[in-house]
PDB file of C-alpha atoms in Angstrom:
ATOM      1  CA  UNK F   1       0.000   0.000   0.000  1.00 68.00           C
ATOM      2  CA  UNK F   2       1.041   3.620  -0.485  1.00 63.00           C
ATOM      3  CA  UNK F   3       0.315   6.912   0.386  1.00 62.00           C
ATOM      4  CA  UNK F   4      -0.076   9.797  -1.966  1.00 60.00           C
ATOM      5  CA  UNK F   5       0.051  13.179  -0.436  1.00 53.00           C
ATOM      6  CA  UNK F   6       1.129  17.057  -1.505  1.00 50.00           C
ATOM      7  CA  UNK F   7       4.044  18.525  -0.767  1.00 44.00           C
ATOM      8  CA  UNK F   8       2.348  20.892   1.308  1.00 45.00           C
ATOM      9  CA  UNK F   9       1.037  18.091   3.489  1.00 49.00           C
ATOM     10  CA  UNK F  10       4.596  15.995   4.274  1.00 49.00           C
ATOM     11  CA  UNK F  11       4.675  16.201   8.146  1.00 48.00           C
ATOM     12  CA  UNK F  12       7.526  18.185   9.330  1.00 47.00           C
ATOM     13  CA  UNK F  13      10.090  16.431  11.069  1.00 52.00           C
ATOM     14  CA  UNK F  14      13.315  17.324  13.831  1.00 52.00           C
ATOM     15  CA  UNK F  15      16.170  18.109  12.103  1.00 50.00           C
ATOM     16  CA  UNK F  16      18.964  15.505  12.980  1.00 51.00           C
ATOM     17  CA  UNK F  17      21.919  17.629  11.671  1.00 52.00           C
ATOM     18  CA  UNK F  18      22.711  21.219  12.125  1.00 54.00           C
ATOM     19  CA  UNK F  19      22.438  21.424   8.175  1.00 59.00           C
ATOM     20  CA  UNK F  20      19.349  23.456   7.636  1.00 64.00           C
ATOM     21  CA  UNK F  21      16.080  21.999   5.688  1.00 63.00           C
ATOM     22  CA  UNK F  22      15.528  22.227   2.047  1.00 69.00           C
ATOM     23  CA  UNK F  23      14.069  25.638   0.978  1.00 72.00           C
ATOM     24  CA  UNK F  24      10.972  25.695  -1.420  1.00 75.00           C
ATOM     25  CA  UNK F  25      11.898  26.046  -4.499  1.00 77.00           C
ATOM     26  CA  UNK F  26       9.394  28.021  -6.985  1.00 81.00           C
ATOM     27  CA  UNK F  27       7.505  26.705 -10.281  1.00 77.00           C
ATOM     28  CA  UNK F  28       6.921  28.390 -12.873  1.00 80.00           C
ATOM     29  CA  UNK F  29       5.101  27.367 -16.316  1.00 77.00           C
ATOM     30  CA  UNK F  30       2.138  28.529 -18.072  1.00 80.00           C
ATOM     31  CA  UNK F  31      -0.386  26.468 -19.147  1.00 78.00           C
ATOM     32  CA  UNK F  32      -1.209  26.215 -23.195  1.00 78.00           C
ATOM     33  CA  UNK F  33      -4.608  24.695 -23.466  1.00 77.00           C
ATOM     34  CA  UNK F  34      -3.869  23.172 -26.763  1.00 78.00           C
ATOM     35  CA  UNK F  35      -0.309  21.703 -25.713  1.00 77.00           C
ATOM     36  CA  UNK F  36      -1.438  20.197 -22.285  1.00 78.00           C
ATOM     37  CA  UNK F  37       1.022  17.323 -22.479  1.00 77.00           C
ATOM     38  CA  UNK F  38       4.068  19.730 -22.832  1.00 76.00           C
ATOM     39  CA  UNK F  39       3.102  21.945 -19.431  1.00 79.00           C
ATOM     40  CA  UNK F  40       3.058  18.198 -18.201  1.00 79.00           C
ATOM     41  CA  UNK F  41       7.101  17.823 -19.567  1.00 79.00           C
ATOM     42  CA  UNK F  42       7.740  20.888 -18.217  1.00 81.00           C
ATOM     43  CA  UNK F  43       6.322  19.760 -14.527  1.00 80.00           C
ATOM     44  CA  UNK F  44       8.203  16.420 -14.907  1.00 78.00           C
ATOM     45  CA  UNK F  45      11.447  18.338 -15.841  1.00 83.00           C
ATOM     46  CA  UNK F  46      11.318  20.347 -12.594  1.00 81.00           C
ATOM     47  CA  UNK F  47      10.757  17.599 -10.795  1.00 79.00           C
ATOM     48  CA  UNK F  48      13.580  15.726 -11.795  1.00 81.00           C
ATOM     49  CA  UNK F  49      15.938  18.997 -11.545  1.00 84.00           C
ATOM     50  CA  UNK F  50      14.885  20.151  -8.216  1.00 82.00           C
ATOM     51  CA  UNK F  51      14.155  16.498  -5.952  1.00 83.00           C
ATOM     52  CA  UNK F  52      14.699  13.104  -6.282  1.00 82.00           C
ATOM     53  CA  UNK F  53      11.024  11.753  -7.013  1.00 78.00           C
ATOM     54  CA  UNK F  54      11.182  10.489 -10.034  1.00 79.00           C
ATOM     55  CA  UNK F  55      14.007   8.445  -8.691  1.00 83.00           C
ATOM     56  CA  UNK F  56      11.802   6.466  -6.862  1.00 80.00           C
ATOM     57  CA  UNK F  57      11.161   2.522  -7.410  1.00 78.00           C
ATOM     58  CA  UNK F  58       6.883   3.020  -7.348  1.00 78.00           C
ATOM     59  CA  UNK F  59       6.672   6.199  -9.051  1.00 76.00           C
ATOM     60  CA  UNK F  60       5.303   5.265 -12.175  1.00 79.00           C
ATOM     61  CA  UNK F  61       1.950   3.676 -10.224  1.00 77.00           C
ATOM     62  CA  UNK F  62       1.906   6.450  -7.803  1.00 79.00           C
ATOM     63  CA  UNK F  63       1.308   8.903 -10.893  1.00 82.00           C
ATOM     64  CA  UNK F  64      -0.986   6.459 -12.545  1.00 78.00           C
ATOM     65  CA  UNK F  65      -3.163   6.472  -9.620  1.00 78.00           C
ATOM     66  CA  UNK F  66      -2.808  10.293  -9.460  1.00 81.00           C
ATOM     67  CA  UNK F  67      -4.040  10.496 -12.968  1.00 81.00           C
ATOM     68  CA  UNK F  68      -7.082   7.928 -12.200  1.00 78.00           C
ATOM     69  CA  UNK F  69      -8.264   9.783  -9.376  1.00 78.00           C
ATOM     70  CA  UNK F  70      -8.351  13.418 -10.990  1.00 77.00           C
ATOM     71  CA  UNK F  71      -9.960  11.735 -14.097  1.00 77.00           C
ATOM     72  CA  UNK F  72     -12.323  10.729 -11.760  1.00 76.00           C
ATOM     73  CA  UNK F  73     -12.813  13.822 -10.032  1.00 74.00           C
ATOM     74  CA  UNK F  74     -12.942  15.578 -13.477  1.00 73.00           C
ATOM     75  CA  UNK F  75     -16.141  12.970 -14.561  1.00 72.00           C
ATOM     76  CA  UNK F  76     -18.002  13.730 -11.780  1.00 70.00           C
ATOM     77  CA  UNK F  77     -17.544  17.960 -11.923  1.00 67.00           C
ATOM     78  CA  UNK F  78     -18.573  17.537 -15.784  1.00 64.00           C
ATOM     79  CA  UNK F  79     -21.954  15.645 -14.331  1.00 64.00           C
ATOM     80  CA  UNK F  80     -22.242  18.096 -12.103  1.00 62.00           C
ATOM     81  CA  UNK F  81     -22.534  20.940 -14.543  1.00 56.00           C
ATOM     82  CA  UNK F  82     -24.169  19.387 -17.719  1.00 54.00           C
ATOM     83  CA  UNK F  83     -27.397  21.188 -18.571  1.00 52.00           C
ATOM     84  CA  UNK F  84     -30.211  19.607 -17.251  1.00 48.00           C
ATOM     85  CA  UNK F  85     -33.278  19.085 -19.462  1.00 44.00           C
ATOM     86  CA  UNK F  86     -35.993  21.453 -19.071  1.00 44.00           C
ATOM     87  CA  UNK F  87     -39.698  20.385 -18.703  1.00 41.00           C
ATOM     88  CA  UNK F  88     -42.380  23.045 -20.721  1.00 44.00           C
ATOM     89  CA  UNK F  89     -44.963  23.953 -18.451  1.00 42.00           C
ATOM     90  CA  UNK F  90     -48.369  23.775 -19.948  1.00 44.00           C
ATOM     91  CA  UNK F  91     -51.242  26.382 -19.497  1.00 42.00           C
ATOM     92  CA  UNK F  92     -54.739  25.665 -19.407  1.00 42.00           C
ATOM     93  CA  UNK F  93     -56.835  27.911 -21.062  1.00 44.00           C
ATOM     94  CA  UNK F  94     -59.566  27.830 -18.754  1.00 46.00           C
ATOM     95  CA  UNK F  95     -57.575  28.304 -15.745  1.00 46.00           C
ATOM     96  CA  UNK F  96     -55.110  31.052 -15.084  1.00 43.00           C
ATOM     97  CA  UNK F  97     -53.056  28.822 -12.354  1.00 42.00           C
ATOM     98  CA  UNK F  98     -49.969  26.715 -14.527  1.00 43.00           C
ATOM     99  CA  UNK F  99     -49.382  22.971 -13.316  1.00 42.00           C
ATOM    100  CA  UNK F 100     -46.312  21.386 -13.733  1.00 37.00           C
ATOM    101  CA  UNK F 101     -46.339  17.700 -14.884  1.00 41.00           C
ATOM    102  CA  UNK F 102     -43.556  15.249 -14.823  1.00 37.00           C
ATOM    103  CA  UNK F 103     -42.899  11.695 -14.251  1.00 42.00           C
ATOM    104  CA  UNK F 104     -40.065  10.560 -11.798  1.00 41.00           C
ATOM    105  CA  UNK F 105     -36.705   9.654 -13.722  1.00 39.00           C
ATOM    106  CA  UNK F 106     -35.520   6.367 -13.820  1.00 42.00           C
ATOM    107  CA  UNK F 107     -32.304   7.347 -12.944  1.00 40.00           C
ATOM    108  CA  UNK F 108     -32.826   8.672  -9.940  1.00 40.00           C
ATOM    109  CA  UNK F 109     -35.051   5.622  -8.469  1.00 44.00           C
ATOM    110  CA  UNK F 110     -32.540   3.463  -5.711  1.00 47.00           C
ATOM    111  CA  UNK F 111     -35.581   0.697  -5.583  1.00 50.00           C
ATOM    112  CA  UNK F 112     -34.406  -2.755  -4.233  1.00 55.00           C
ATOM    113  CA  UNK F 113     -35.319  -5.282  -6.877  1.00 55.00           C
ATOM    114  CA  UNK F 114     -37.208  -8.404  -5.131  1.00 57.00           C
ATOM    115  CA  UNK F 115     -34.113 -10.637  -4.386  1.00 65.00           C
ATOM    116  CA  UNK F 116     -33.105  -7.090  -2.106  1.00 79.00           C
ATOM    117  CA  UNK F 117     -30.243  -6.032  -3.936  1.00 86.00           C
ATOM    118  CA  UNK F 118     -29.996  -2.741  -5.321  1.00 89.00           C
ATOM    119  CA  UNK F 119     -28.804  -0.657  -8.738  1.00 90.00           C
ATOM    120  CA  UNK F 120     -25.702   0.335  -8.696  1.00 92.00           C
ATOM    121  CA  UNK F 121     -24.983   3.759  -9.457  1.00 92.00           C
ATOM    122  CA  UNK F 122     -23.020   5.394 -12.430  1.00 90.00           C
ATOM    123  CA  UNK F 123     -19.652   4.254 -11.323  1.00 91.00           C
ATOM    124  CA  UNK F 124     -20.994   0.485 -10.903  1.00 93.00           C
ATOM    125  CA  UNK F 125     -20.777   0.714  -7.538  1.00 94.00           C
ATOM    126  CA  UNK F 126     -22.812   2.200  -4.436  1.00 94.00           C
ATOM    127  CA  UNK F 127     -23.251   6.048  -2.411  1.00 95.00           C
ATOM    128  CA  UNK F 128     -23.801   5.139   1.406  1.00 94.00           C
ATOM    129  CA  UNK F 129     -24.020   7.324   4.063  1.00 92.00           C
ATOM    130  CA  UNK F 130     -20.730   7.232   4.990  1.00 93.00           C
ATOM    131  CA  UNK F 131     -18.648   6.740   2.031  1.00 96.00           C
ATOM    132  CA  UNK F 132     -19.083   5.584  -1.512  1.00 95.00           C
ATOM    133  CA  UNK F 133     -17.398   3.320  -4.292  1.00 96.00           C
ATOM    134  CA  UNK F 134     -17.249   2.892  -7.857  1.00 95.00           C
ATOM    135  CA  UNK F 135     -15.665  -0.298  -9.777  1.00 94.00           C
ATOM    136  CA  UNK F 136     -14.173  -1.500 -13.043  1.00 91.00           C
ATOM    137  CA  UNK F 137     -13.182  -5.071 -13.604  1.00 88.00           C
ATOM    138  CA  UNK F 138      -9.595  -4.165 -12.689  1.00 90.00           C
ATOM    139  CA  UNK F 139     -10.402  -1.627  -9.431  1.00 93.00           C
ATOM    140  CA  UNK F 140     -12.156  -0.264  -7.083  1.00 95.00           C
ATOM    141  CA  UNK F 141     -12.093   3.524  -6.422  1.00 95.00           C
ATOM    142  CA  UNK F 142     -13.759   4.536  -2.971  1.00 96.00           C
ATOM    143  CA  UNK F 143     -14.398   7.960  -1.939  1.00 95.00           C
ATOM    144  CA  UNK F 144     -14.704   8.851   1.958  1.00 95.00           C
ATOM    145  CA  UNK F 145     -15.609  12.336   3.304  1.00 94.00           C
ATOM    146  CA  UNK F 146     -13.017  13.860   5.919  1.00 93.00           C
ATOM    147  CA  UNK F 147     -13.385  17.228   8.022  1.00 93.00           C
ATOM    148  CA  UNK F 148     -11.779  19.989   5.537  1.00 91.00           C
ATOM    149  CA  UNK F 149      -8.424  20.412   6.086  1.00 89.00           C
ATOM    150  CA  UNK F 150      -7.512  16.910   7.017  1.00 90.00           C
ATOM    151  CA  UNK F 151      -4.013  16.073   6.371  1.00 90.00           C
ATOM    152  CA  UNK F 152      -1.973  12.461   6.012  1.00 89.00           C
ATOM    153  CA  UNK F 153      -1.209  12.529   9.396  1.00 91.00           C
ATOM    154  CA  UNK F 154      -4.362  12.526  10.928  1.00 92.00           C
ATOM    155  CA  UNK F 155      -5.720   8.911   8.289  1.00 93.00           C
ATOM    156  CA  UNK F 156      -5.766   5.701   9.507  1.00 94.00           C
ATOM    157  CA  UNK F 157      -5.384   3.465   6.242  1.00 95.00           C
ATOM    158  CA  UNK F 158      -5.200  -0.001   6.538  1.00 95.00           C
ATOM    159  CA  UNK F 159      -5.421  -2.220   3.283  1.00 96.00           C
ATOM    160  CA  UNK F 160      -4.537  -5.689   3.670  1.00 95.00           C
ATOM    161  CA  UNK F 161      -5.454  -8.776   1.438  1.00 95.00           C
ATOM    162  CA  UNK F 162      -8.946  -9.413   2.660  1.00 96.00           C
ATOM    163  CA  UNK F 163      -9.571  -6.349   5.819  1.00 97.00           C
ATOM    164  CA  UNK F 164      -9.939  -2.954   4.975  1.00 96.00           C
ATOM    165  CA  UNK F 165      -9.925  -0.270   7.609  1.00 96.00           C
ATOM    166  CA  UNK F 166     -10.055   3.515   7.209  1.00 95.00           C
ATOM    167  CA  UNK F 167     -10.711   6.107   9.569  1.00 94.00           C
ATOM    168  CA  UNK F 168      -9.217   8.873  11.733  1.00 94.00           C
ATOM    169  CA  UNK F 169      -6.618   9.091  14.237  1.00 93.00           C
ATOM    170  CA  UNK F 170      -8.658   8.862  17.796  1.00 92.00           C
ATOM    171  CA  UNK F 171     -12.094   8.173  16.245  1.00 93.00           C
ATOM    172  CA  UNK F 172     -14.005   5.349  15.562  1.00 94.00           C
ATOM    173  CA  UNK F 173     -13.554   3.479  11.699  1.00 94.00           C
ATOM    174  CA  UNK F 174     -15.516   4.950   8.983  1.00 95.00           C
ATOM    175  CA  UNK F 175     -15.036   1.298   7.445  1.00 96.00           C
ATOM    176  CA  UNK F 176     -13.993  -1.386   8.917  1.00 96.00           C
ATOM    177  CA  UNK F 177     -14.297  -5.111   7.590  1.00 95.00           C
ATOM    178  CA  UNK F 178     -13.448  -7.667   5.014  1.00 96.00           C
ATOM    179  CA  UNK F 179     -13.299  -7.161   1.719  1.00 97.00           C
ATOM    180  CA  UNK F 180     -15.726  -8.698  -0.640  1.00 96.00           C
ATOM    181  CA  UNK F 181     -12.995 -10.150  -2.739  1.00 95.00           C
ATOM    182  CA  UNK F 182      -9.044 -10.012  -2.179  1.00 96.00           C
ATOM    183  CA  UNK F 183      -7.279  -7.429  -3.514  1.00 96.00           C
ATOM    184  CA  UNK F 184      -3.079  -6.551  -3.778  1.00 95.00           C
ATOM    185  CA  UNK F 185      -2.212  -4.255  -0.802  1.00 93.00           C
ATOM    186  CA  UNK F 186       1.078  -3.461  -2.729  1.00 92.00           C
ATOM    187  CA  UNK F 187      -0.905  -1.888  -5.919  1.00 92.00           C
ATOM    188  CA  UNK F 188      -3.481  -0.404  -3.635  1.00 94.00           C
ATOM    189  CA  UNK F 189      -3.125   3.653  -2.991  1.00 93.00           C
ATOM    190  CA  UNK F 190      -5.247   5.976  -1.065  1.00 94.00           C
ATOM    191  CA  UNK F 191      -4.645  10.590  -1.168  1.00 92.00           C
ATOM    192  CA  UNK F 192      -6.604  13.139   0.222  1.00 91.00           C
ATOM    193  CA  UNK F 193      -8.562  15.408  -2.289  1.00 87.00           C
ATOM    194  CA  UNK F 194      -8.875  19.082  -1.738  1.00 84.00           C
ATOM    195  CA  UNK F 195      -8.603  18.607   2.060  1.00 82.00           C
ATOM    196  CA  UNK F 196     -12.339  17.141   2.286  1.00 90.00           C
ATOM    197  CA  UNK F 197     -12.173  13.422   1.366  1.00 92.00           C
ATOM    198  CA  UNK F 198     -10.302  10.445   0.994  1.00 93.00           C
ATOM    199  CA  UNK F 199      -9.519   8.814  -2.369  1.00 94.00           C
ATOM    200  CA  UNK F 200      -8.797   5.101  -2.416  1.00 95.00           C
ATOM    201  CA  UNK F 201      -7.457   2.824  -5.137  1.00 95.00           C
ATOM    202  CA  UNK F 202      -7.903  -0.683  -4.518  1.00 95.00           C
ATOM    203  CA  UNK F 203      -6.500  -3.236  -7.163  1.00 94.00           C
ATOM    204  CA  UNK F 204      -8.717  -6.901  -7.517  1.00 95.00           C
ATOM    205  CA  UNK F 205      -6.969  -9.662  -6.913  1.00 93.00           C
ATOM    206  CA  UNK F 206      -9.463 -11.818  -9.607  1.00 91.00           C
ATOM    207  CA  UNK F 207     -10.109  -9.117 -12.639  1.00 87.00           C
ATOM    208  CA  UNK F 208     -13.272 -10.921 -13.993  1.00 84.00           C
ATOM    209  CA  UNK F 209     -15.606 -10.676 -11.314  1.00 89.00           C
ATOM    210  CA  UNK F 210     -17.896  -7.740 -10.355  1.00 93.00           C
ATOM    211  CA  UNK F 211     -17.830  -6.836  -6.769  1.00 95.00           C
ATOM    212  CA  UNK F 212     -21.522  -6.602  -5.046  1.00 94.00           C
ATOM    213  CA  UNK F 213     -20.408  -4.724  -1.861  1.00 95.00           C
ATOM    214  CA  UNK F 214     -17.210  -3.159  -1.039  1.00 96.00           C
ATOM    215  CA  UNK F 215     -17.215  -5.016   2.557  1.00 96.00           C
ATOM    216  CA  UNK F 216     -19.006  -7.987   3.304  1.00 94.00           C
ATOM    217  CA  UNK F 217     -22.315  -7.001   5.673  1.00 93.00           C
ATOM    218  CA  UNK F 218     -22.997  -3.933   3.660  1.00 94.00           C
ATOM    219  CA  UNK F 219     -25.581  -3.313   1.084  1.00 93.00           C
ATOM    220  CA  UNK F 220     -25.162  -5.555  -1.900  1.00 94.00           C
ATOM    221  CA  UNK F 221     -25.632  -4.317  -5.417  1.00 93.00           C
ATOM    222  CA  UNK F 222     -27.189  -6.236  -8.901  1.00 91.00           C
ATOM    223  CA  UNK F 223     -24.346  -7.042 -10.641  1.00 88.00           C
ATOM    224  CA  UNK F 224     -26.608  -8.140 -13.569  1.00 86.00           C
ATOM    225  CA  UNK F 225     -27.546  -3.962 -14.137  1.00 87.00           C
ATOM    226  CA  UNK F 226     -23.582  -3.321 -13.875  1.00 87.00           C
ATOM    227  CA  UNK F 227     -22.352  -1.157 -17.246  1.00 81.00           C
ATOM    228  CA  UNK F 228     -18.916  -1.887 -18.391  1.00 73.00           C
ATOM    229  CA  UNK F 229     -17.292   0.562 -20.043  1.00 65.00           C
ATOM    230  CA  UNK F 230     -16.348  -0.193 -23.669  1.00 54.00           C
ATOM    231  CA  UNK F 231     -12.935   1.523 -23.423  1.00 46.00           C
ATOM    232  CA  UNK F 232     -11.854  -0.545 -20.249  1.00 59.00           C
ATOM    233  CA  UNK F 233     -12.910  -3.591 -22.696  1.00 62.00           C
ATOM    234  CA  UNK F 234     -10.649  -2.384 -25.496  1.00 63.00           C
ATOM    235  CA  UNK F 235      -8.067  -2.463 -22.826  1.00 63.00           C
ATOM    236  CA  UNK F 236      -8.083  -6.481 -22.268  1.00 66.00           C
ATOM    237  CA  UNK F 237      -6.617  -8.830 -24.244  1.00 70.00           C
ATOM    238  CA  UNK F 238      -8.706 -10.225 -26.788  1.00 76.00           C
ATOM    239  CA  UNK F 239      -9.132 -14.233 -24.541  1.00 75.00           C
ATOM    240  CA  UNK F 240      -9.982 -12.045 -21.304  1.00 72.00           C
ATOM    241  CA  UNK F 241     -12.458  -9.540 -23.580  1.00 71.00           C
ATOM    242  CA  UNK F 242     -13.752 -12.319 -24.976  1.00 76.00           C
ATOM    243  CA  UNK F 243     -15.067 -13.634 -21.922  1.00 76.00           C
ATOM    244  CA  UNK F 244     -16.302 -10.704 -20.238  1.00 73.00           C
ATOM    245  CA  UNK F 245     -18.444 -10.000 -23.223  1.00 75.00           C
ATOM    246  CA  UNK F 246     -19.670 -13.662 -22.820  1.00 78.00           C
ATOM    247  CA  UNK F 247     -20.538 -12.650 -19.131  1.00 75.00           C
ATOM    248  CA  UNK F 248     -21.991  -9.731 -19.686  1.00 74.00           C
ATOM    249  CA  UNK F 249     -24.534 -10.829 -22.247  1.00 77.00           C
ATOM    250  CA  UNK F 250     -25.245 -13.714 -20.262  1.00 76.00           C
ATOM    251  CA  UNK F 251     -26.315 -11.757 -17.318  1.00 72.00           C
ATOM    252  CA  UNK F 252     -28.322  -9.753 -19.872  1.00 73.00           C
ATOM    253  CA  UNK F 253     -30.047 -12.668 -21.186  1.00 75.00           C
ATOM    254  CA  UNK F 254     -30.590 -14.222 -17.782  1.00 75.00           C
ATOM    255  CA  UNK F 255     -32.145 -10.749 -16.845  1.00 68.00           C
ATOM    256  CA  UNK F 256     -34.907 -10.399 -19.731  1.00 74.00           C
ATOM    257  CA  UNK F 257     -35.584 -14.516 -18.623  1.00 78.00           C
ATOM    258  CA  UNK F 258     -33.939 -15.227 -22.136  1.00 82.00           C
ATOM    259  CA  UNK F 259     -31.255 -18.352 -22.529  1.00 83.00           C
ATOM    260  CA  UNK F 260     -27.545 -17.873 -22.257  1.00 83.00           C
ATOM    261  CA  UNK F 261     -24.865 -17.956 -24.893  1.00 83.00           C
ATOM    262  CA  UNK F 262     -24.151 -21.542 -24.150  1.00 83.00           C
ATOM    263  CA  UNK F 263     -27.703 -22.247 -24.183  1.00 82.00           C
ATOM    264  CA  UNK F 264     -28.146 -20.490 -27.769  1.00 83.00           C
ATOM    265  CA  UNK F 265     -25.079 -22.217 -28.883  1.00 83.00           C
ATOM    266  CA  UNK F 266     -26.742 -25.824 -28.207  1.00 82.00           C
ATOM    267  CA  UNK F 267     -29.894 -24.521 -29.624  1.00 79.00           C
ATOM    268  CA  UNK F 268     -28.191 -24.078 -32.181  1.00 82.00           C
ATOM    269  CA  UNK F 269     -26.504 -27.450 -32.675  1.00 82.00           C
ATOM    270  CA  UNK F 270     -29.566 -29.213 -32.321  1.00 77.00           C
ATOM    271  CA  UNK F 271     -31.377 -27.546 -34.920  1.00 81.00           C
ATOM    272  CA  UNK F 272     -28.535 -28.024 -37.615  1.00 82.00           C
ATOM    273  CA  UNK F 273     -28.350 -31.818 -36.047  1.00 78.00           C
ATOM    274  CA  UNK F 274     -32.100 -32.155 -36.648  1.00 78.00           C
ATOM    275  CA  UNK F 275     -32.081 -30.573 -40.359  1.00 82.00           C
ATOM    276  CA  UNK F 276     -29.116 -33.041 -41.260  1.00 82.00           C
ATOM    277  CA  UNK F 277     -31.340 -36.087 -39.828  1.00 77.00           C
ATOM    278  CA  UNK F 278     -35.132 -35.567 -41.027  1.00 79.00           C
ATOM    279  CA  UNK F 279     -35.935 -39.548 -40.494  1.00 75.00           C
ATOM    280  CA  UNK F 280     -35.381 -38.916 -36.963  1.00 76.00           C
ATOM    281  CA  UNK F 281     -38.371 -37.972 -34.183  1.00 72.00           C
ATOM    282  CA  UNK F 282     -36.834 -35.253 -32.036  1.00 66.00           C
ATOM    283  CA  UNK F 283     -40.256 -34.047 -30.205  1.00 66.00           C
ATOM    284  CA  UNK F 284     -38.988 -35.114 -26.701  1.00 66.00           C
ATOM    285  CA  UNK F 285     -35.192 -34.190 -27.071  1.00 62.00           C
ATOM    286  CA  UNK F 286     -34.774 -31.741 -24.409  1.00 61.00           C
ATOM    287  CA  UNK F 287     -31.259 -29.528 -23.966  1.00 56.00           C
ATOM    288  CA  UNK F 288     -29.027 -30.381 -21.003  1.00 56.00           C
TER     289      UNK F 288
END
């Protein structure tokens, strides 16, 4: 596991020598909207001048998970602002008072489906009181509120194998419990966000499975109503792609009461077995 934090945030510590500590050295770069990647080369370039992080033997997943959890902040602040569609009020002529008519959204309905599991939300995973989690096949991102101005310090993290615990220092755990499925503690990676919330990246130990809770004992989700994203699919290889595609339209099938892939494919055996073999009576064959 690792820890992701600011500069600003590293806790300051006694000086052992009488050498005095490092002074802050200032950035400066503008930033061309249409060149993006090359204020990035610039950033990169300073940091390799002026410390020694680069140098480091996990820095190339500590940026990765940098990257996924501002990507992640940037999806939700575009959700946040996109226009919302209006609804036309319409006027009766015979009455001066307007009445406004509109039918809930499906989106926004958190109903428990009869087996009392319940729809995940955009990110595939769940919003609970206390925290909440999104998924792809690969990870699990979870997102837990902190008092603003929280720093490193003050975060109890612990990610092992199968237990997750995460709180603060002196206060009961927001979450504390076993994981729904195992996951690597050494690719797993947690930073605060704007001083106001905790970000965690957990890695899956088994990459083909959707997770229905983040902890056992909590709410469970439908995995069949899960929505993979098609660019995380383009990301497999084509044996693994394969067979999440396989899973996904059988859970599809299974959820409109229709017959699997497997079932299809037998189906469809049978019927070229039965064409090539008209003599035969096949009225009672049944599929196994």
């Amino acid at each position: 596991m690792a820890i992701i934090s600011e500069f600003q945030e590293e806790e300051a510590k006694p000086s052992t020598s009488s050498s005095p500590p490092p002074k802050a050295v200032t950035f400066n770069a503008s930033l061309d909207p249409t060149d993006p990647v090359g204020f990035l080369g610039k950033v990169f370039n300073f940091l390799a001048k002026e410390s020694d992080f680069l140098l480091k033997e996990n820095v190339d997943k500590e940026i990765a998970a940098i990257v996924r959890v501002a990507k992640e902040k940037s999806k939700k602040k575009v959700e946040e602002v996109a226009p919302k569609v209006e609804v036309k009020e319409e006027t009766k002529k015979e009455d001066s008072k307007e009445e406004l008519k509109t039918e809930p959204m499906e989106v926004d309905k958190k109903e428990e489906s009869s087996s009392g599991l319940k729809a995940p939300n955009k990110g595939n995973g769940l919003d609970l009181e206390k925290y909440s989690w999104t998924q792809t096949l690969q990870e699990v991102t979870v997102n837990v509120p902190v008092p603003s101005g929280t720093k490193s310090r003050f975060v109890v993290c612990e990610i092992k194998k199968n237990h997750f615990k995460v709180g603060l220092k002196g206060q009961s755990p927001i979450i504390d419990g076993e994981f729904f499925q195992a996951v690597k503690p050494d690719d797993c990676y947690w930073s605060i966000e704007d001083g106001c919330a905790l970000s965690i990246l957990l890695t899956k130990h088994n990459q083909m499975e959707w997770w229905k809770s983040l902890v056992k004992g909590d709410p469970e989700i439908d995995t069949q109503k899960v929505e993979p994203e098609n660019s995380k699919l383009s990301d497999l290889d084509p044996e693994t792609r394969q067979t999440v595609e396989k899973m996904v339209f059988d859970q599809r099938q299974k959820a409109m009461g229709l017959p699997s892939s497997d079932e299809l494919q037998k189906q469809e055996i049978l019927k070229k077995f039965m064409s090539e073999h008209p003599e035969m009576d096949f009225s009672r064959a049944k599929l196994m």
